[in-house]
mmCIF file of C-alpha atoms in Angstrom:
data_model
loop_
_atom_site.group_PDB
_atom_site.id
_atom_site.type_symbol
_atom_site.label_atom_id
_atom_site.label_comp_id
_atom_site.label_asym_id
_atom_site.label_seq_id
_atom_site.Cartn_x
_atom_site.Cartn_y
_atom_site.Cartn_z
ATOM 1 C CA UNK A 1 205.441 93.312 68.211
ATOM 2 C CA UNK A 2 207.791 90.221 68.681
ATOM 3 C CA UNK A 3 205.971 88.021 71.600
ATOM 4 C CA UNK A 4 207.913 88.067 74.893
ATOM 5 C CA UNK A 5 210.409 85.054 75.780
ATOM 6 C CA UNK A 6 212.018 84.045 78.840
ATOM 7 C CA UNK A 7 214.384 86.633 78.841
ATOM 8 C CA UNK A 8 212.048 89.605 79.234
ATOM 9 C CA UNK A 9 212.630 92.014 81.518
ATOM 10 C CA UNK A 10 209.228 94.428 82.156
ATOM 11 C CA UNK A 11 211.547 97.349 83.678
ATOM 12 C CA UNK A 12 213.132 97.872 80.400
ATOM 13 C CA UNK A 13 210.189 97.753 78.500
ATOM 14 C CA UNK A 14 209.022 101.221 76.856
ATOM 15 C CA UNK A 15 205.425 102.250 78.159
ATOM 16 C CA UNK A 16 205.570 104.944 74.863
ATOM 17 C CA UNK A 17 205.408 103.574 71.237
ATOM 18 C CA UNK A 18 208.682 104.105 69.664
ATOM 19 C CA UNK A 19 206.534 105.014 66.373
ATOM 20 C CA UNK A 20 204.072 107.642 67.795
ATOM 21 C CA UNK A 21 200.873 107.395 65.097
ATOM 22 C CA UNK A 22 198.731 110.810 65.586
ATOM 23 C CA UNK A 23 194.965 110.649 66.126
ATOM 24 C CA UNK A 24 194.160 111.204 62.331
ATOM 25 C CA UNK A 25 196.825 108.578 61.239
ATOM 26 C CA UNK A 26 195.374 106.222 64.248
ATOM 27 C CA UNK A 27 192.068 106.257 63.439
ATOM 28 C CA UNK A 28 192.758 105.546 59.813
ATOM 29 C CA UNK A 29 194.673 102.876 60.579
ATOM 30 C CA UNK A 30 192.237 101.677 62.829
ATOM 31 C CA UNK A 31 189.578 101.354 60.205
ATOM 32 C CA UNK A 32 191.281 99.239 58.083
ATOM 33 C CA UNK A 33 192.098 96.939 60.287
ATOM 34 C CA UNK A 34 189.102 96.347 61.555
ATOM 35 C CA UNK A 35 187.364 96.118 58.263
ATOM 36 C CA UNK A 36 189.912 93.000 57.234
ATOM 37 C CA UNK A 37 189.347 91.378 60.603
ATOM 38 C CA UNK A 38 185.365 91.579 60.431
ATOM 39 C CA UNK A 39 186.101 89.383 57.224
ATOM 40 C CA UNK A 40 187.935 86.948 58.924
ATOM 41 C CA UNK A 41 185.598 86.977 61.971
ATOM 42 C CA UNK A 42 182.788 85.988 59.592
ATOM 43 C CA UNK A 43 185.069 82.915 58.273
ATOM 44 C CA UNK A 44 185.644 82.012 62.016
ATOM 45 C CA UNK A 45 182.247 81.604 62.917
ATOM 46 C CA UNK A 46 181.206 79.856 59.748
ATOM 47 C CA UNK A 47 183.606 77.476 59.672
ATOM 48 C CA UNK A 48 183.328 76.916 63.900
ATOM 49 C CA UNK A 49 186.902 74.949 63.853
ATOM 50 C CA UNK A 50 188.951 77.377 65.699
ATOM 51 C CA UNK A 51 188.169 80.170 68.275
ATOM 52 C CA UNK A 52 190.594 83.301 69.905
ATOM 53 C CA UNK A 53 190.784 84.068 72.850
ATOM 54 C CA UNK A 54 192.149 88.037 73.528
ATOM 55 C CA UNK A 55 193.695 88.275 77.282
ATOM 56 C CA UNK A 56 194.126 91.777 78.619
ATOM 57 C CA UNK A 57 195.943 92.519 81.837
ATOM 58 C CA UNK A 58 197.451 95.716 83.189
ATOM 59 C CA UNK A 59 197.819 98.019 85.894
ATOM 60 C CA UNK A 60 194.525 100.401 86.696
ATOM 61 C CA UNK A 61 194.017 103.160 83.797
ATOM 62 C CA UNK A 62 196.298 101.750 80.761
ATOM 63 C CA UNK A 63 193.122 101.527 78.362
ATOM 64 C CA UNK A 64 191.747 98.013 79.289
ATOM 65 C CA UNK A 65 188.362 98.930 78.339
ATOM 66 C CA UNK A 66 188.524 101.374 75.512
ATOM 67 C CA UNK A 67 190.738 98.894 73.529
ATOM 68 C CA UNK A 68 188.675 96.556 73.597
ATOM 69 C CA UNK A 69 185.702 98.429 72.394
ATOM 70 C CA UNK A 70 187.864 100.153 70.226
ATOM 71 C CA UNK A 71 189.164 97.332 68.483
ATOM 72 C CA UNK A 72 186.418 95.362 68.498
ATOM 73 C CA UNK A 73 183.972 97.782 67.888
ATOM 74 C CA UNK A 74 181.591 96.702 64.501
ATOM 75 C CA UNK A 75 182.119 92.701 65.005
ATOM 76 C CA UNK A 76 178.873 90.980 64.649
ATOM 77 C CA UNK A 77 178.196 90.433 68.239
ATOM 78 C CA UNK A 78 177.048 87.073 68.290
ATOM 79 C CA UNK A 79 180.256 85.971 67.744
ATOM 80 C CA UNK A 80 182.015 87.906 70.216
ATOM 81 C CA UNK A 81 182.354 87.039 74.421
ATOM 82 C CA UNK A 82 183.326 89.882 76.530
ATOM 83 C CA UNK A 83 184.371 88.859 79.953
ATOM 84 C CA UNK A 84 185.543 90.817 82.465
ATOM 85 C CA UNK A 85 186.715 88.977 85.816
ATOM 86 C CA UNK A 86 186.114 91.306 89.398
ATOM 87 C CA UNK A 87 186.471 90.316 92.896
ATOM 88 C CA UNK A 88 185.257 85.984 93.543
ATOM 89 C CA UNK A 89 182.115 85.578 93.947
ATOM 90 C CA UNK A 90 180.950 83.238 96.930
ATOM 91 C CA UNK A 91 179.874 80.545 94.827
ATOM 92 C CA UNK A 92 183.719 81.154 92.828
ATOM 93 C CA UNK A 93 185.728 81.283 96.085
ATOM 94 C CA UNK A 94 184.191 77.852 96.685
ATOM 95 C CA UNK A 95 185.796 76.121 93.602
ATOM 96 C CA UNK A 96 188.924 75.535 92.193
ATOM 97 C CA UNK A 97 190.513 79.309 90.809
ATOM 98 C CA UNK A 98 189.910 78.074 87.309
ATOM 99 C CA UNK A 99 187.108 77.166 87.590
ATOM 100 C CA UNK A 100 184.971 80.433 86.645
ATOM 101 C CA UNK A 101 187.805 81.076 83.450
ATOM 102 C CA UNK A 102 186.714 77.334 82.493
ATOM 103 C CA UNK A 103 183.253 78.851 82.401
ATOM 104 C CA UNK A 104 184.225 81.460 79.872
ATOM 105 C CA UNK A 105 186.186 79.906 77.404
ATOM 106 C CA UNK A 106 185.133 80.648 73.572
ATOM 107 C CA UNK A 107 182.940 77.897 71.952
ATOM 108 C CA UNK A 108 184.280 76.953 67.931
ATOM 109 C CA UNK A 109 183.578 80.355 65.712
ATOM 110 C CA UNK A 110 184.147 83.102 68.321
ATOM 111 C CA UNK A 111 186.455 85.444 69.860
ATOM 112 C CA UNK A 112 186.667 85.699 73.386
ATOM 113 C CA UNK A 113 187.904 88.600 75.335
ATOM 114 C CA UNK A 114 188.887 88.734 78.579
ATOM 115 C CA UNK A 115 189.030 91.877 80.672
ATOM 116 C CA UNK A 116 191.515 90.556 83.258
ATOM 117 C CA UNK A 117 191.157 86.998 84.258
ATOM 118 C CA UNK A 118 193.529 84.136 86.057
ATOM 119 C CA UNK A 119 196.040 86.212 85.369
ATOM 120 C CA UNK A 120 194.808 87.937 89.078
ATOM 121 C CA UNK A 121 195.535 85.093 90.786
ATOM 122 C CA UNK A 122 199.203 84.880 90.571
ATOM 123 C CA UNK A 123 199.797 88.775 90.591
ATOM 124 C CA UNK A 124 197.329 90.181 92.439
ATOM 125 C CA UNK A 125 197.488 87.629 95.257
ATOM 126 C CA UNK A 126 201.019 87.502 94.992
ATOM 127 C CA UNK A 127 200.984 91.239 96.179
ATOM 128 C CA UNK A 128 197.991 90.655 98.137
ATOM 129 C CA UNK A 129 198.522 87.411 100.064
ATOM 130 C CA UNK A 130 195.735 88.217 102.423
ATOM 131 C CA UNK A 131 192.935 87.822 99.482
ATOM 132 C CA UNK A 132 193.959 84.097 99.594
ATOM 133 C CA UNK A 133 192.420 83.900 102.924
ATOM 134 C CA UNK A 134 188.852 84.191 101.406
ATOM 135 C CA UNK A 135 189.412 81.067 99.191
ATOM 136 C CA UNK A 136 189.799 78.301 101.792
ATOM 137 C CA UNK A 137 193.132 76.672 100.544
ATOM 138 C CA UNK A 138 194.495 74.161 102.617
ATOM 139 C CA UNK A 139 198.155 75.276 104.598
ATOM 140 C CA UNK A 140 200.096 76.469 101.997
ATOM 141 C CA UNK A 141 203.312 78.399 101.358
ATOM 142 C CA UNK A 142 202.970 81.623 99.194
ATOM 143 C CA UNK A 143 205.677 81.192 96.466
ATOM 144 C CA UNK A 144 204.824 77.500 96.095
ATOM 145 C CA UNK A 145 201.911 78.202 95.874
ATOM 146 C CA UNK A 146 202.036 80.678 93.178
ATOM 147 C CA UNK A 147 204.572 78.295 90.744
ATOM 148 C CA UNK A 148 201.941 75.700 91.250
ATOM 149 C CA UNK A 149 199.944 77.728 90.058
ATOM 150 C CA UNK A 150 201.834 79.234 86.867
ATOM 151 C CA UNK A 151 202.398 75.760 86.444
ATOM 152 C CA UNK A 152 198.811 74.546 85.957
ATOM 153 C CA UNK A 153 198.191 78.082 83.984
ATOM 154 C CA UNK A 154 200.687 76.123 81.291
ATOM 155 C CA UNK A 155 198.963 73.237 81.170
ATOM 156 C CA UNK A 156 195.469 74.593 81.329
ATOM 157 C CA UNK A 157 196.694 76.937 78.312
ATOM 158 C CA UNK A 158 198.157 74.390 76.296
ATOM 159 C CA UNK A 159 195.124 72.193 77.077
ATOM 160 C CA UNK A 160 193.146 74.957 75.170
ATOM 161 C CA UNK A 161 194.845 75.470 72.363
ATOM 162 C CA UNK A 162 195.320 72.007 71.773
ATOM 163 C CA UNK A 163 192.040 71.447 71.195
ATOM 164 C CA UNK A 164 192.050 74.826 68.593
ATOM 165 C CA UNK A 165 191.608 77.897 70.946
ATOM 166 C CA UNK A 166 194.006 80.481 69.677
ATOM 167 C CA UNK A 167 195.648 82.298 72.712
ATOM 168 C CA UNK A 168 196.605 86.110 72.691
ATOM 169 C CA UNK A 169 197.818 87.795 76.194
ATOM 170 C CA UNK A 170 198.227 91.609 75.774
ATOM 171 C CA UNK A 171 199.915 93.774 78.854
ATOM 172 C CA UNK A 172 199.218 96.723 78.422
ATOM 173 C CA UNK A 173 202.051 98.736 79.661
ATOM 174 C CA UNK A 174 201.493 102.286 80.984
ATOM 175 C CA UNK A 175 203.770 104.248 83.089
ATOM 176 C CA UNK A 176 204.212 105.295 86.340
ATOM 177 C CA UNK A 177 203.514 108.843 85.572
ATOM 178 C CA UNK A 178 201.250 108.592 83.278
ATOM 179 C CA UNK A 179 198.562 106.169 85.267
ATOM 180 C CA UNK A 180 199.105 109.436 87.955
ATOM 181 C CA UNK A 181 197.404 111.616 85.229
ATOM 182 C CA UNK A 182 194.832 109.291 84.139
ATOM 183 C CA UNK A 183 193.537 108.610 87.872
ATOM 184 C CA UNK A 184 194.073 112.254 88.714
ATOM 185 C CA UNK A 185 191.152 113.357 85.646
ATOM 186 C CA UNK A 186 189.138 109.995 87.185
ATOM 187 C CA UNK A 187 188.929 112.186 90.205
ATOM 188 C CA UNK A 188 188.939 115.611 88.452
ATOM 189 C CA UNK A 189 185.980 114.786 86.126
ATOM 190 C CA UNK A 190 182.613 114.373 87.231
ATOM 191 C CA UNK A 191 181.576 112.370 84.435
ATOM 192 C CA UNK A 192 184.264 110.044 85.571
ATOM 193 C CA UNK A 193 183.991 109.309 89.021
ATOM 194 C CA UNK A 194 181.993 105.810 88.840
ATOM 195 C CA UNK A 195 185.379 104.742 87.595
ATOM 196 C CA UNK A 196 187.060 105.729 91.084
ATOM 197 C CA UNK A 197 188.156 102.908 92.831
ATOM 198 C CA UNK A 198 190.173 103.784 96.301
ATOM 199 C CA UNK A 199 191.635 100.623 95.842
ATOM 200 C CA UNK A 200 193.401 101.227 92.882
ATOM 201 C CA UNK A 201 195.482 103.979 94.813
ATOM 202 C CA UNK A 202 196.748 100.714 97.573
ATOM 203 C CA UNK A 203 197.882 99.053 94.339
ATOM 204 C CA UNK A 204 199.683 101.740 92.908
ATOM 205 C CA UNK A 205 201.257 102.279 96.504
ATOM 206 C CA UNK A 206 202.783 98.413 95.546
ATOM 207 C CA UNK A 207 203.757 99.690 91.853
ATOM 208 C CA UNK A 208 207.245 97.596 91.537
ATOM 209 C CA UNK A 209 205.376 94.311 93.710
ATOM 210 C CA UNK A 210 202.972 94.529 90.471
ATOM 211 C CA UNK A 211 205.724 94.852 88.063
ATOM 212 C CA UNK A 212 208.003 92.070 89.833
ATOM 213 C CA UNK A 213 204.567 89.793 89.962
ATOM 214 C CA UNK A 214 203.942 90.018 86.355
ATOM 215 C CA UNK A 215 207.178 90.046 85.281
ATOM 216 C CA UNK A 216 207.846 86.401 86.963
ATOM 217 C CA UNK A 217 204.276 85.714 85.342
ATOM 218 C CA UNK A 218 204.710 86.620 81.816
ATOM 219 C CA UNK A 219 208.559 84.893 82.017
ATOM 220 C CA UNK A 220 206.832 81.655 82.928
ATOM 221 C CA UNK A 221 203.958 81.571 80.972
ATOM 222 C CA UNK A 222 204.385 83.057 77.497
ATOM 223 C CA UNK A 223 204.916 80.446 74.647
ATOM 224 C CA UNK A 224 204.197 79.670 71.389
ATOM 225 C CA UNK A 225 200.917 78.229 71.948
ATOM 226 C CA UNK A 226 200.112 80.811 74.491
ATOM 227 C CA UNK A 227 202.335 83.929 74.195
ATOM 228 C CA UNK A 228 202.641 86.832 75.991
ATOM 229 C CA UNK A 229 202.461 90.716 73.787
ATOM 230 C CA UNK A 230 203.960 93.691 75.832
ATOM 231 C CA UNK A 231 201.857 96.301 74.372
ATOM 232 C CA UNK A 232 203.311 100.733 75.626
ATOM 233 C CA UNK A 233 200.176 102.533 76.354
ATOM 234 C CA UNK A 234 201.318 105.272 77.078
ATOM 235 C CA UNK A 235 199.778 106.441 73.983
ATOM 236 C CA UNK A 236 195.925 104.994 73.701
ATOM 237 C CA UNK A 237 195.790 105.543 69.818
ATOM 238 C CA UNK A 238 199.081 103.559 68.501
ATOM 239 C CA UNK A 239 198.477 101.160 71.881
ATOM 240 C CA UNK A 240 195.361 100.223 69.879
ATOM 241 C CA UNK A 241 196.663 99.961 66.230
ATOM 242 C CA UNK A 242 198.848 97.416 67.655
ATOM 243 C CA UNK A 243 196.631 95.092 69.233
ATOM 244 C CA UNK A 244 194.146 95.504 66.625
ATOM 245 C CA UNK A 245 197.597 94.437 63.797
ATOM 246 C CA UNK A 246 198.352 90.998 66.307
ATOM 247 C CA UNK A 247 194.969 90.066 66.073
ATOM 248 C CA UNK A 248 194.511 90.935 62.720
ATOM 249 C CA UNK A 249 197.956 88.519 62.038
ATOM 250 C CA UNK A 250 197.131 85.599 64.085
ATOM 251 C CA UNK A 251 193.515 85.623 62.186
ATOM 252 C CA UNK A 252 195.368 85.735 59.171
ATOM 253 C CA UNK A 253 197.480 82.985 60.224
ATOM 254 C CA UNK A 254 194.191 80.550 61.230
ATOM 255 C CA UNK A 255 192.737 81.413 57.504
ATOM 256 C CA UNK A 256 189.459 80.341 58.256
ATOM 257 C CA UNK A 257 186.887 79.637 55.445
ATOM 258 C CA UNK A 258 183.756 79.186 54.285
ATOM 259 C CA UNK A 259 182.240 75.377 54.510
ATOM 260 C CA UNK A 260 182.120 74.033 51.111
ATOM 261 C CA UNK A 261 178.351 72.799 50.556
ATOM 262 C CA UNK A 262 177.798 69.475 48.718
ATOM 263 C CA UNK A 263 175.313 69.074 45.921
ATOM 264 C CA UNK A 264 172.782 67.425 48.337
ATOM 265 C CA UNK A 265 173.187 70.727 49.998
ATOM 266 C CA UNK A 266 173.020 72.519 47.016
ATOM 267 C CA UNK A 267 170.409 70.940 45.727
ATOM 268 C CA UNK A 268 168.188 72.104 48.653
ATOM 269 C CA UNK A 269 168.736 75.789 48.048
ATOM 270 C CA UNK A 270 167.787 75.736 44.704
ATOM 271 C CA UNK A 271 164.488 73.765 45.902
ATOM 272 C CA UNK A 272 164.252 76.251 49.063
ATOM 273 C CA UNK A 273 164.748 79.493 46.866
ATOM 274 C CA UNK A 274 162.218 77.771 44.111
ATOM 275 C CA UNK A 275 159.744 77.995 47.128
ATOM 276 C CA UNK A 276 160.602 80.999 48.233
ATOM 277 C CA UNK A 277 159.643 82.796 45.349
ATOM 278 C CA UNK A 278 156.476 80.988 44.594
ATOM 279 C CA UNK A 279 155.685 81.994 48.617
ATOM 280 C CA UNK A 280 156.716 85.613 47.082
ATOM 281 C CA UNK A 281 154.171 85.562 43.629
ATOM 282 C CA UNK A 282 151.077 83.976 45.908
#
């Protein structure tokens, strides 16, 4: 799965993977990848020189929650930080739009996961500009504001990358027809009613507006330091394997190592071991 380029066309991107794995194959492959991710995650926590930020964006019912749950299961929860960005709170609306994002950047040694993100501010508000009324902004022209924010996001992510925060951005690309099936399933299954949100249908009515907004955002914010990946989302098991594989590849590139322990620290460990054994014998 290659990072997207400036000439990427979302409307030509496949929603179904070229190679579809069976559920059994996907489960086996994902389990193997997870095992390798756990090894690198432990080293990442120990070394504390880098962190990894994984950003997930998609239309509703594309599978963000399930993908996050499936890919990151089994990792040490002390080294994972998950944030879901919904409608801004009153406090957040009184701040710069990146303020709440900056509060959630993962510290060194951790993996941060964003379920939606600052990209809502250049996608959703582009489609529904009335949402900007709550932000009490100075007078603005919409396209000018969006272009300004895209530049600010690039600068923000570049600054993060230069401090050792690796950024992966995933757009889970579900098709219009598949989304309809999943939304209907929510409505027809009582156990899924809690997931239903009427605003999802408002977004669906503006599907092509959203695709254009994502197209612009992805084209203008993909970079070597913070690449975008468009993952076909109509087949969930294969999608999860593709996401996990890219995360593993990135951790392999980071290649964190356990810190070396100097002679003084080793001597202290020997003394503490002797003390511990003595305590056990008393």
